[in-house]
mmCIF file of C-alpha atoms and ligand atoms in Angstrom:
data_model
loop_
_atom_site.group_PDB
_atom_site.id
_atom_site.type_symbol
_atom_site.label_atom_id
_atom_site.label_comp_id
_atom_site.label_asym_id
_atom_site.label_seq_id
_atom_site.Cartn_x
_atom_site.Cartn_y
_atom_site.Cartn_z
ATOM 1 C CA UNK A 7 -49.380 4.584 19.135
ATOM 2 C CA UNK A 8 -50.394 8.065 20.157
ATOM 3 C CA UNK A 9 -48.317 9.477 23.008
ATOM 4 C CA UNK A 10 -50.129 10.259 26.226
ATOM 5 C CA UNK A 11 -49.927 13.572 28.050
ATOM 6 C CA UNK A 12 -50.961 13.960 31.669
ATOM 7 C CA UNK A 13 -52.504 17.390 32.268
ATOM 8 C CA UNK A 14 -52.584 18.182 35.970
ATOM 9 C CA UNK A 15 -55.104 20.907 36.659
ATOM 10 C CA UNK A 16 -56.687 19.883 33.359
ATOM 11 C CA UNK A 17 -60.224 20.921 34.324
ATOM 12 C CA UNK A 18 -59.214 24.546 34.822
ATOM 13 C CA UNK A 19 -59.003 27.542 32.517
ATOM 14 C CA UNK A 20 -55.649 26.951 30.829
ATOM 15 C CA UNK A 21 -55.658 23.171 31.280
ATOM 16 C CA UNK A 22 -58.961 22.714 29.460
ATOM 17 C CA UNK A 23 -57.826 24.740 26.440
ATOM 18 C CA UNK A 24 -54.541 22.821 26.348
ATOM 19 C CA UNK A 25 -56.394 19.485 26.511
ATOM 20 C CA UNK A 26 -58.453 20.477 23.457
ATOM 21 C CA UNK A 27 -55.353 21.418 21.457
ATOM 22 C CA UNK A 28 -53.502 18.249 22.492
ATOM 23 C CA UNK A 29 -56.342 16.078 21.171
ATOM 24 C CA UNK A 30 -56.433 18.179 17.989
ATOM 25 C CA UNK A 31 -52.727 17.444 17.501
ATOM 26 C CA UNK A 32 -53.289 13.687 17.857
ATOM 27 C CA UNK A 33 -52.199 13.125 21.452
ATOM 28 C CA UNK A 34 -54.051 11.160 24.099
ATOM 29 C CA UNK A 35 -54.731 13.051 27.320
ATOM 30 C CA UNK A 36 -55.209 12.015 30.940
ATOM 31 C CA UNK A 37 -56.650 14.748 33.144
ATOM 32 C CA UNK A 38 -55.968 15.071 36.867
ATOM 33 C CA UNK A 39 -57.691 17.732 38.941
ATOM 34 C CA UNK A 40 -58.796 18.089 42.546
ATOM 35 C CA UNK A 41 -61.554 20.528 41.527
ATOM 36 C CA UNK A 42 -60.452 22.942 44.250
ATOM 37 C CA UNK A 43 -60.863 25.980 42.010
ATOM 38 C CA UNK A 44 -63.254 24.843 39.289
ATOM 39 C CA UNK A 45 -66.354 22.808 38.571
ATOM 40 C CA UNK A 46 -67.052 20.399 35.701
ATOM 41 C CA UNK A 47 -68.107 23.136 33.256
ATOM 42 C CA UNK A 48 -64.824 23.221 31.356
ATOM 43 C CA UNK A 49 -64.184 19.475 31.455
ATOM 44 C CA UNK A 50 -67.647 18.898 29.996
ATOM 45 C CA UNK A 51 -66.937 21.601 27.415
ATOM 46 C CA UNK A 52 -63.730 19.807 26.423
ATOM 47 C CA UNK A 53 -65.701 16.585 25.900
ATOM 48 C CA UNK A 54 -68.149 18.411 23.657
ATOM 49 C CA UNK A 55 -65.494 20.164 21.582
ATOM 50 C CA UNK A 56 -63.382 17.042 21.104
ATOM 51 C CA UNK A 57 -66.269 14.592 20.834
ATOM 52 C CA UNK A 58 -64.401 12.470 23.382
ATOM 53 C CA UNK A 59 -66.623 11.148 26.153
ATOM 54 C CA UNK A 60 -63.932 8.771 27.381
ATOM 55 C CA UNK A 61 -61.185 11.127 28.568
ATOM 56 C CA UNK A 62 -59.525 9.467 31.585
ATOM 57 C CA UNK A 63 -60.170 11.730 34.553
ATOM 58 C CA UNK A 64 -58.520 11.398 37.966
ATOM 59 C CA UNK A 65 -60.108 13.488 40.665
ATOM 60 C CA UNK A 66 -57.009 13.561 42.814
ATOM 61 C CA UNK A 67 -54.952 16.102 44.702
ATOM 62 C CA UNK A 68 -51.388 16.153 43.400
ATOM 63 C CA UNK A 69 -50.286 16.829 46.984
ATOM 64 C CA UNK A 70 -51.300 13.209 47.666
ATOM 65 C CA UNK A 71 -48.226 11.257 46.597
ATOM 66 C CA UNK A 72 -49.902 7.849 46.747
ATOM 67 C CA UNK A 73 -52.643 9.049 44.405
ATOM 68 C CA UNK A 74 -50.190 10.528 41.904
ATOM 69 C CA UNK A 75 -48.093 7.376 42.042
ATOM 70 C CA UNK A 76 -51.171 5.237 41.399
ATOM 71 C CA UNK A 77 -52.004 7.306 38.344
ATOM 72 C CA UNK A 78 -48.523 6.693 36.947
ATOM 73 C CA UNK A 79 -48.926 2.970 37.744
ATOM 74 C CA UNK A 80 -52.171 2.819 35.789
ATOM 75 C CA UNK A 81 -51.344 5.034 32.815
ATOM 76 C CA UNK A 82 -48.335 5.132 30.551
ATOM 77 C CA UNK A 83 -47.461 8.815 30.675
ATOM 78 C CA UNK A 84 -45.082 10.209 28.037
ATOM 79 C CA UNK A 85 -45.269 13.836 29.124
ATOM 80 C CA UNK A 86 -46.767 15.872 31.939
ATOM 81 C CA UNK A 87 -48.053 19.418 31.752
ATOM 82 C CA UNK A 88 -48.307 20.681 35.289
ATOM 83 C CA UNK A 89 -50.943 23.348 35.937
ATOM 84 C CA UNK A 90 -52.237 22.184 39.298
ATOM 85 C CA UNK A 91 -51.475 25.207 41.491
ATOM 86 C CA UNK A 92 -53.063 28.087 43.349
ATOM 87 C CA UNK A 93 -52.788 31.366 41.462
ATOM 88 C CA UNK A 94 -54.225 34.309 43.391
ATOM 89 C CA UNK A 95 -51.448 36.760 44.208
ATOM 90 C CA UNK A 96 -53.271 38.550 47.050
ATOM 91 C CA UNK A 97 -54.414 35.325 48.672
ATOM 92 C CA UNK A 98 -50.836 34.037 48.578
ATOM 93 C CA UNK A 99 -49.710 37.034 50.639
ATOM 94 C CA UNK A 100 -52.392 36.268 53.230
ATOM 95 C CA UNK A 101 -51.873 32.480 53.165
ATOM 96 C CA UNK A 102 -48.205 31.858 52.328
ATOM 97 C CA UNK A 103 -48.005 28.412 53.907
ATOM 98 C CA UNK A 104 -51.020 27.209 51.987
ATOM 99 C CA UNK A 105 -49.421 28.443 48.736
ATOM 100 C CA UNK A 106 -45.962 27.041 49.396
ATOM 101 C CA UNK A 107 -47.361 23.693 50.493
ATOM 102 C CA UNK A 108 -49.786 23.295 47.625
ATOM 103 C CA UNK A 109 -47.677 24.617 44.760
ATOM 104 C CA UNK A 110 -44.381 23.047 45.790
ATOM 105 C CA UNK A 111 -45.566 19.689 47.130
ATOM 106 C CA UNK A 112 -47.772 18.962 44.134
ATOM 107 C CA UNK A 113 -44.899 19.613 41.741
ATOM 108 C CA UNK A 114 -42.440 17.591 43.816
ATOM 109 C CA UNK A 115 -44.887 14.693 43.781
ATOM 110 C CA UNK A 116 -45.281 14.833 40.015
ATOM 111 C CA UNK A 117 -41.504 14.834 39.518
ATOM 112 C CA UNK A 118 -40.932 12.076 42.051
ATOM 113 C CA UNK A 119 -43.607 9.826 40.559
ATOM 114 C CA UNK A 120 -42.327 10.518 37.039
ATOM 115 C CA UNK A 121 -38.796 9.633 38.112
ATOM 116 C CA UNK A 122 -39.967 6.431 39.772
ATOM 117 C CA UNK A 123 -41.750 5.393 36.588
ATOM 118 C CA UNK A 124 -38.765 5.563 34.272
ATOM 119 C CA UNK A 125 -38.698 9.315 33.741
ATOM 120 C CA UNK A 126 -40.807 11.756 31.773
ATOM 121 C CA UNK A 127 -40.975 14.983 29.814
ATOM 122 C CA UNK A 128 -42.232 17.698 32.128
ATOM 123 C CA UNK A 129 -43.687 21.023 31.098
ATOM 124 C CA UNK A 130 -44.063 23.513 33.917
ATOM 125 C CA UNK A 131 -46.478 26.399 33.711
ATOM 126 C CA UNK A 132 -44.453 29.395 34.840
ATOM 127 C CA UNK A 133 -45.174 33.085 34.637
ATOM 128 C CA UNK A 134 -43.774 36.438 33.573
ATOM 129 C CA UNK A 135 -44.088 37.307 37.236
ATOM 130 C CA UNK A 136 -40.562 35.857 37.643
ATOM 131 C CA UNK A 137 -39.187 38.938 35.823
ATOM 132 C CA UNK A 138 -40.694 41.413 38.292
ATOM 133 C CA UNK A 139 -40.247 45.071 37.278
ATOM 134 C CA UNK A 140 -37.656 44.465 34.550
ATOM 135 C CA UNK A 141 -35.217 47.230 33.662
ATOM 136 C CA UNK A 142 -35.072 46.507 29.945
ATOM 137 C CA UNK A 143 -38.139 45.757 27.862
ATOM 138 C CA UNK A 144 -39.193 43.555 26.205
ATOM 139 C CA UNK A 145 -37.881 40.735 28.396
ATOM 140 C CA UNK A 146 -36.038 37.794 26.876
ATOM 141 C CA UNK A 147 -35.545 34.451 28.578
ATOM 142 C CA UNK A 148 -32.070 35.700 29.555
ATOM 143 C CA UNK A 149 -33.458 38.711 31.418
ATOM 144 C CA UNK A 150 -32.525 38.104 35.042
ATOM 145 C CA UNK A 151 -35.312 36.975 37.305
ATOM 146 C CA UNK A 152 -35.955 39.326 40.209
ATOM 147 C CA UNK A 153 -36.995 38.434 43.742
ATOM 148 C CA UNK A 154 -40.720 37.750 43.629
ATOM 149 C CA UNK A 155 -43.037 40.167 45.384
ATOM 150 C CA UNK A 156 -45.508 37.492 46.518
ATOM 151 C CA UNK A 157 -45.434 33.893 47.741
ATOM 152 C CA UNK A 158 -47.309 32.980 44.544
ATOM 153 C CA UNK A 159 -44.512 34.466 42.419
ATOM 154 C CA UNK A 160 -41.945 32.778 44.623
ATOM 155 C CA UNK A 161 -43.495 29.374 43.989
ATOM 156 C CA UNK A 162 -43.104 29.940 40.232
ATOM 157 C CA UNK A 163 -39.412 30.804 40.594
ATOM 158 C CA UNK A 164 -38.845 27.901 42.980
ATOM 159 C CA UNK A 165 -40.609 25.358 40.770
ATOM 160 C CA UNK A 166 -38.525 26.484 37.784
ATOM 161 C CA UNK A 167 -35.406 25.814 39.843
ATOM 162 C CA UNK A 168 -36.717 22.489 41.106
ATOM 163 C CA UNK A 169 -37.301 21.401 37.505
ATOM 164 C CA UNK A 170 -33.887 22.679 36.342
ATOM 165 C CA UNK A 171 -32.051 20.874 39.140
ATOM 166 C CA UNK A 172 -34.043 17.671 38.694
ATOM 167 C CA UNK A 173 -33.270 17.604 34.973
ATOM 168 C CA UNK A 174 -29.580 18.156 35.732
ATOM 169 C CA UNK A 175 -29.512 15.210 38.100
ATOM 170 C CA UNK A 176 -31.882 12.845 36.300
ATOM 171 C CA UNK A 177 -31.084 11.617 32.835
ATOM 172 C CA UNK A 178 -34.623 10.381 32.232
ATOM 173 C CA UNK A 179 -36.315 13.700 32.988
ATOM 174 C CA UNK A 180 -36.453 16.576 30.514
ATOM 175 C CA UNK A 181 -38.140 19.865 31.255
ATOM 176 C CA UNK A 182 -39.528 22.998 29.699
ATOM 177 C CA UNK A 183 -40.808 26.031 31.588
ATOM 178 C CA UNK A 184 -43.215 28.256 29.697
ATOM 179 C CA UNK A 185 -43.407 31.770 31.076
ATOM 180 C CA UNK A 186 -46.865 33.081 30.301
ATOM 181 C CA UNK A 187 -47.665 36.734 30.052
ATOM 182 C CA UNK A 188 -51.374 37.586 30.532
ATOM 183 C CA UNK A 189 -53.627 34.803 29.200
ATOM 184 C CA UNK A 190 -57.093 36.070 28.228
ATOM 185 C CA UNK A 191 -60.101 35.106 26.116
ATOM 186 C CA UNK A 192 -61.918 31.864 25.546
ATOM 187 C CA UNK A 193 -62.331 29.069 23.032
ATOM 188 C CA UNK A 194 -64.199 30.208 19.871
ATOM 189 C CA UNK A 195 -66.927 27.642 20.665
ATOM 190 C CA UNK A 196 -67.651 29.517 23.941
ATOM 191 C CA UNK A 197 -67.835 26.071 25.570
ATOM 192 C CA UNK A 198 -64.750 26.626 27.731
ATOM 193 C CA UNK A 199 -63.286 29.745 29.316
ATOM 194 C CA UNK A 200 -62.257 31.364 32.565
ATOM 195 C CA UNK A 201 -64.532 30.780 35.573
ATOM 196 C CA UNK A 202 -63.305 32.967 38.415
ATOM 197 C CA UNK A 203 -64.588 32.160 41.885
ATOM 198 C CA UNK A 204 -65.904 35.234 43.678
ATOM 199 C CA UNK A 205 -64.666 38.678 42.677
ATOM 200 C CA UNK A 206 -62.195 38.367 39.798
ATOM 201 C CA UNK A 207 -58.649 39.634 40.394
ATOM 202 C CA UNK A 208 -57.759 39.759 36.728
ATOM 203 C CA UNK A 209 -58.662 42.502 34.337
ATOM 204 C CA UNK A 210 -60.567 40.752 31.560
ATOM 205 C CA UNK A 211 -62.931 38.686 33.734
ATOM 206 C CA UNK A 212 -63.651 41.861 35.684
ATOM 207 C CA UNK A 213 -64.415 43.677 32.436
ATOM 208 C CA UNK A 214 -66.766 40.991 31.125
ATOM 209 C CA UNK A 215 -68.542 40.658 34.477
ATOM 210 C CA UNK A 216 -69.025 44.417 34.589
ATOM 211 C CA UNK A 217 -70.337 44.464 31.033
ATOM 212 C CA UNK A 218 -72.904 41.766 31.845
ATOM 213 C CA UNK A 219 -73.968 43.490 35.069
ATOM 214 C CA UNK A 220 -72.489 41.113 37.661
ATOM 215 C CA UNK A 221 -70.198 43.945 38.824
ATOM 216 C CA UNK A 222 -71.178 47.550 39.003
ATOM 217 C CA UNK A 223 -68.018 49.259 37.885
ATOM 218 C CA UNK A 224 -64.511 48.396 36.749
ATOM 219 C CA UNK A 225 -61.694 50.177 38.553
ATOM 220 C CA UNK A 226 -58.686 50.999 36.417
ATOM 221 C CA UNK A 227 -55.870 50.790 38.918
ATOM 222 C CA UNK A 228 -53.855 53.943 38.302
ATOM 223 C CA UNK A 229 -53.582 56.329 35.352
ATOM 224 C CA UNK A 230 -50.509 58.176 36.574
ATOM 225 C CA UNK A 231 -47.900 55.608 35.584
ATOM 226 C CA UNK A 232 -45.005 56.683 33.348
ATOM 227 C CA UNK A 233 -46.629 55.271 30.193
ATOM 228 C CA UNK A 234 -48.225 57.047 27.250
ATOM 229 C CA UNK A 235 -51.775 57.033 28.632
ATOM 230 C CA UNK A 236 -50.735 56.588 32.263
ATOM 231 C CA UNK A 237 -52.070 53.029 32.658
ATOM 232 C CA UNK A 238 -49.993 49.859 33.001
ATOM 233 C CA UNK A 239 -48.704 47.922 30.009
ATOM 234 C CA UNK A 240 -49.099 44.155 29.677
ATOM 235 C CA UNK A 241 -48.743 41.491 27.009
ATOM 236 C CA UNK A 242 -52.178 39.857 26.661
ATOM 237 C CA UNK A 243 -51.926 36.425 25.069
ATOM 238 C CA UNK A 244 -54.937 34.652 23.631
ATOM 239 C CA UNK A 245 -55.755 31.442 25.494
ATOM 240 C CA UNK A 246 -55.971 29.310 22.335
ATOM 241 C CA UNK A 247 -52.622 30.645 21.108
ATOM 242 C CA UNK A 248 -51.207 29.928 24.552
ATOM 243 C CA UNK A 249 -52.588 26.384 24.428
ATOM 244 C CA UNK A 250 -50.956 25.828 21.039
ATOM 245 C CA UNK A 251 -47.590 26.880 22.501
ATOM 246 C CA UNK A 252 -47.941 23.963 24.930
ATOM 247 C CA UNK A 253 -48.511 21.537 22.078
ATOM 248 C CA UNK A 254 -45.437 22.896 20.300
ATOM 249 C CA UNK A 255 -43.346 22.531 23.469
ATOM 250 C CA UNK A 256 -44.597 19.021 24.217
ATOM 251 C CA UNK A 257 -43.915 17.912 20.624
ATOM 252 C CA UNK A 258 -40.405 19.316 20.880
ATOM 253 C CA UNK A 259 -39.806 17.183 23.963
ATOM 254 C CA UNK A 260 -41.472 14.036 22.656
ATOM 255 C CA UNK A 261 -39.817 14.227 19.233
ATOM 256 C CA UNK A 262 -36.358 14.646 20.765
ATOM 257 C CA UNK A 263 -35.819 18.138 19.378
ATOM 258 C CA UNK A 264 -34.693 19.822 22.586
ATOM 259 C CA UNK A 265 -31.280 21.464 22.487
ATOM 260 C CA UNK A 266 -30.830 21.209 26.228
ATOM 261 C CA UNK A 267 -32.404 19.077 28.930
ATOM 262 C CA UNK A 268 -34.090 22.121 30.444
ATOM 263 C CA UNK A 269 -35.402 24.980 28.347
ATOM 264 C CA UNK A 270 -37.388 28.132 28.973
ATOM 265 C CA UNK A 271 -39.681 30.020 26.591
ATOM 266 C CA UNK A 272 -41.642 33.243 26.882
ATOM 267 C CA UNK A 273 -45.217 32.875 25.688
ATOM 268 C CA UNK A 274 -46.673 36.229 24.753
ATOM 269 C CA UNK A 275 -47.481 38.325 21.711
ATOM 270 C CA UNK A 276 -44.551 40.718 21.947
ATOM 271 C CA UNK A 277 -47.004 43.654 21.913
ATOM 272 C CA UNK A 278 -47.592 45.907 24.912
ATOM 273 C CA UNK A 279 -51.213 46.965 25.437
ATOM 274 C CA UNK A 280 -52.293 49.443 28.130
ATOM 275 C CA UNK A 281 -55.226 48.856 30.458
ATOM 276 C CA UNK A 282 -57.005 51.836 28.872
ATOM 277 C CA UNK A 283 -56.372 50.489 25.354
ATOM 278 C CA UNK A 284 -57.732 47.106 26.358
ATOM 279 C CA UNK A 285 -60.888 48.652 27.814
ATOM 280 C CA UNK A 286 -61.360 50.807 24.691
ATOM 281 C CA UNK A 287 -60.853 47.803 22.400
ATOM 282 C CA UNK A 288 -63.361 45.747 24.401
ATOM 283 C CA UNK A 289 -65.991 48.480 24.078
ATOM 284 C CA UNK A 290 -65.356 48.922 20.379
ATOM 285 C CA UNK A 291 -65.268 45.312 19.237
ATOM 286 C CA UNK A 292 -68.321 44.343 21.278
ATOM 287 C CA UNK A 293 -70.173 47.586 20.598
ATOM 288 C CA UNK A 294 -70.980 48.456 24.193
ATOM 289 C CA UNK A 295 -70.140 50.962 26.906
ATOM 290 C CA UNK A 296 -68.368 49.800 30.001
ATOM 291 C CA UNK A 297 -68.919 51.397 33.369
ATOM 292 C CA UNK A 298 -65.427 52.181 34.637
ATOM 293 C CA UNK A 299 -63.567 54.678 36.786
ATOM 294 C CA UNK A 300 -59.984 55.552 37.526
ATOM 295 C CA UNK A 301 -58.937 54.239 40.931
ATOM 296 C CA UNK A 302 -55.689 54.337 42.934
ATOM 297 C CA UNK A 303 -52.794 52.120 41.919
ATOM 298 C CA UNK A 304 -52.932 48.508 43.061
ATOM 299 C CA UNK A 305 -50.006 47.672 45.348
ATOM 300 C CA UNK A 306 -47.524 45.263 43.798
ATOM 301 C CA UNK A 307 -48.365 46.009 40.152
ATOM 302 C CA UNK A 308 -45.406 46.428 37.803
ATOM 303 C CA UNK A 309 -45.636 49.396 35.427
ATOM 304 C CA UNK A 310 -44.891 47.542 32.236
ATOM 305 C CA UNK A 311 -43.937 44.117 30.987
ATOM 306 C CA UNK A 312 -44.048 42.458 27.621
ATOM 307 C CA UNK A 313 -42.273 39.584 25.958
ATOM 308 C CA UNK A 314 -39.563 39.196 23.413
ATOM 309 C CA UNK A 315 -40.944 36.084 21.725
ATOM 310 C CA UNK A 316 -38.089 35.449 19.291
ATOM 311 C CA UNK A 317 -37.001 32.238 20.993
ATOM 312 C CA UNK A 318 -40.468 30.666 20.979
ATOM 313 C CA UNK A 319 -41.030 31.821 17.390
ATOM 314 C CA UNK A 320 -37.789 30.313 16.174
ATOM 315 C CA UNK A 321 -37.371 27.234 18.339
ATOM 316 C CA UNK A 322 -40.983 26.167 18.874
ATOM 317 C CA UNK A 323 -42.136 27.341 15.446
ATOM 318 C CA UNK A 324 -44.988 28.998 17.327
ATOM 319 C CA UNK A 325 -46.409 32.479 17.148
ATOM 320 C CA UNK A 326 -49.462 34.222 18.600
ATOM 321 C CA UNK A 327 -52.063 34.554 15.858
ATOM 322 C CA UNK A 328 -55.377 35.809 17.174
ATOM 323 C CA UNK A 329 -55.850 39.564 17.264
ATOM 324 C CA UNK A 330 -56.718 41.286 20.514
ATOM 325 C CA UNK A 331 -60.137 42.096 18.989
ATOM 326 C CA UNK A 332 -60.888 38.435 18.281
ATOM 327 C CA UNK A 333 -59.740 37.529 21.758
ATOM 328 C CA UNK A 334 -61.873 40.177 23.460
ATOM 329 C CA UNK A 335 -64.886 39.118 21.388
ATOM 330 C CA UNK A 336 -64.335 35.531 22.533
ATOM 331 C CA UNK A 337 -64.133 36.623 26.181
ATOM 332 C CA UNK A 338 -67.462 38.420 25.809
ATOM 333 C CA UNK A 339 -69.105 35.472 24.003
ATOM 334 C CA UNK A 340 -68.013 33.220 26.874
ATOM 335 C CA UNK A 341 -69.415 35.571 29.531
ATOM 336 C CA UNK A 342 -72.732 35.737 27.662
ATOM 337 C CA UNK A 343 -72.841 31.952 27.330
ATOM 338 C CA UNK A 344 -72.449 31.677 31.116
ATOM 339 C CA UNK A 345 -75.405 33.985 31.599
ATOM 340 C CA UNK A 346 -77.478 31.548 29.548
ATOM 341 C CA UNK A 347 -76.479 28.564 31.721
HETATM 342 N N1 LIG B 14 -56.337 45.892 36.463
HETATM 343 C C1 LIG B 14 -57.247 46.933 36.639
HETATM 344 N N2 LIG B 14 -58.462 46.649 37.201
HETATM 345 C C2 LIG B 14 -58.817 45.399 37.610
HETATM 346 C C3 LIG B 14 -57.895 44.349 37.438
HETATM 347 C C4 LIG B 14 -56.661 44.629 36.855
HETATM 348 O O1 LIG B 14 -56.967 48.078 36.284
HETATM 349 O O2 LIG B 14 -59.923 45.228 38.138
HETATM 350 C C5 LIG B 14 -55.038 46.164 35.835
HETATM 351 C C6 LIG B 14 -53.852 45.845 36.731
HETATM 352 O O3 LIG B 14 -53.538 46.957 37.531
HETATM 353 C C7 LIG B 14 -52.772 45.529 35.698
HETATM 354 C C8 LIG B 14 -53.548 44.935 34.525
HETATM 355 O O4 LIG B 14 -54.911 45.339 34.718
HETATM 356 O O5 LIG B 14 -52.161 46.717 35.266
HETATM 357 C C9 LIG B 14 -53.497 43.424 34.467
HETATM 358 O O6 LIG B 14 -53.845 42.906 35.732
HETATM 359 P P1 LIG B 14 -54.163 41.375 35.971
HETATM 360 O O7 LIG B 14 -54.504 41.198 37.421
HETATM 361 O O8 LIG B 14 -55.157 40.899 34.978
HETATM 362 O O9 LIG B 14 -52.781 40.634 35.629
HETATM 363 P P2 LIG B 14 -51.304 40.846 36.227
HETATM 364 O O10 LIG B 14 -50.526 41.484 35.134
HETATM 365 O O11 LIG B 14 -51.407 41.666 37.448
HETATM 366 O O12 LIG B 14 -50.856 39.474 36.501
#
């Protein structure tokens, strides 16, 4: 019998790509999403890519304990991948209570329901934001976490700790936190991808929307940082590679290959890329000119962060494979496909 994975937030950007890769690896998937930050575009795309019209879909809010509990009553869940969370850094500064309530309560509910149904394997979607402005680069999983600079970042640190402590106290719950660097790009089919609401905060959606004419001009936030070209360095990880890391982590849990009850892995490429390099690569690979200007630094941005991926490479047997060019071409193909919709 195929094992079943619950993907909370499964209709969103990362969740939809992970759902596709889980099916490809032979798992069954149940999707839960409250549709607060997406529409059905990606879920429908997942159905098309996988040829599965019958994916169980629960339109529920994970902050509603009764609803989460009912889902666990109705489905036999072997593992949960928890994506259901708010993710806009700036908004979290303006609306801290909304962020703490949503991101913490939904995760607590998932863990509580899992515990009350005989336990579960839980994969939490964490972020490199927990490292803050690290002193030594690249960061390994042992690099100390720094106090978060936003309520959003705080919820990631707190949820990691909630998972760690729950695993410690609950024999039937195992956990993995994946710390993502900067996920970008789209599925090669261009049927699923990132669908930002309103003005995008993240670099690549802003680039593609500028290229297609939805935005007038990209602002590069600062070119006076202490880096080679003066712009910030990040580790941009292809969304399909990122999705495959989830499959590797879930298999490790389900096949009993974990070395500890709670484990953490960085998910990145291990390669730093500057904002300017990314913009140049986008122009080159897609053969177009982007309207951009240098603007002041964005408050809260770290200068540089990239991953040491040795642990994920060795323990998960996973490695980022797509080149930045392929990824940027996929992001552009997705933006163009949206224009046709
Ligand atoms: N960035 C930029 N212009 C934008 C959006 C982002 O120059 O319109 C820069 C930002 O300053 C950072 C990098 O792109 O150096 C990645 O930002 P993003 O918000 O995508 O991810 P973050 O690393 O902040 O989570």
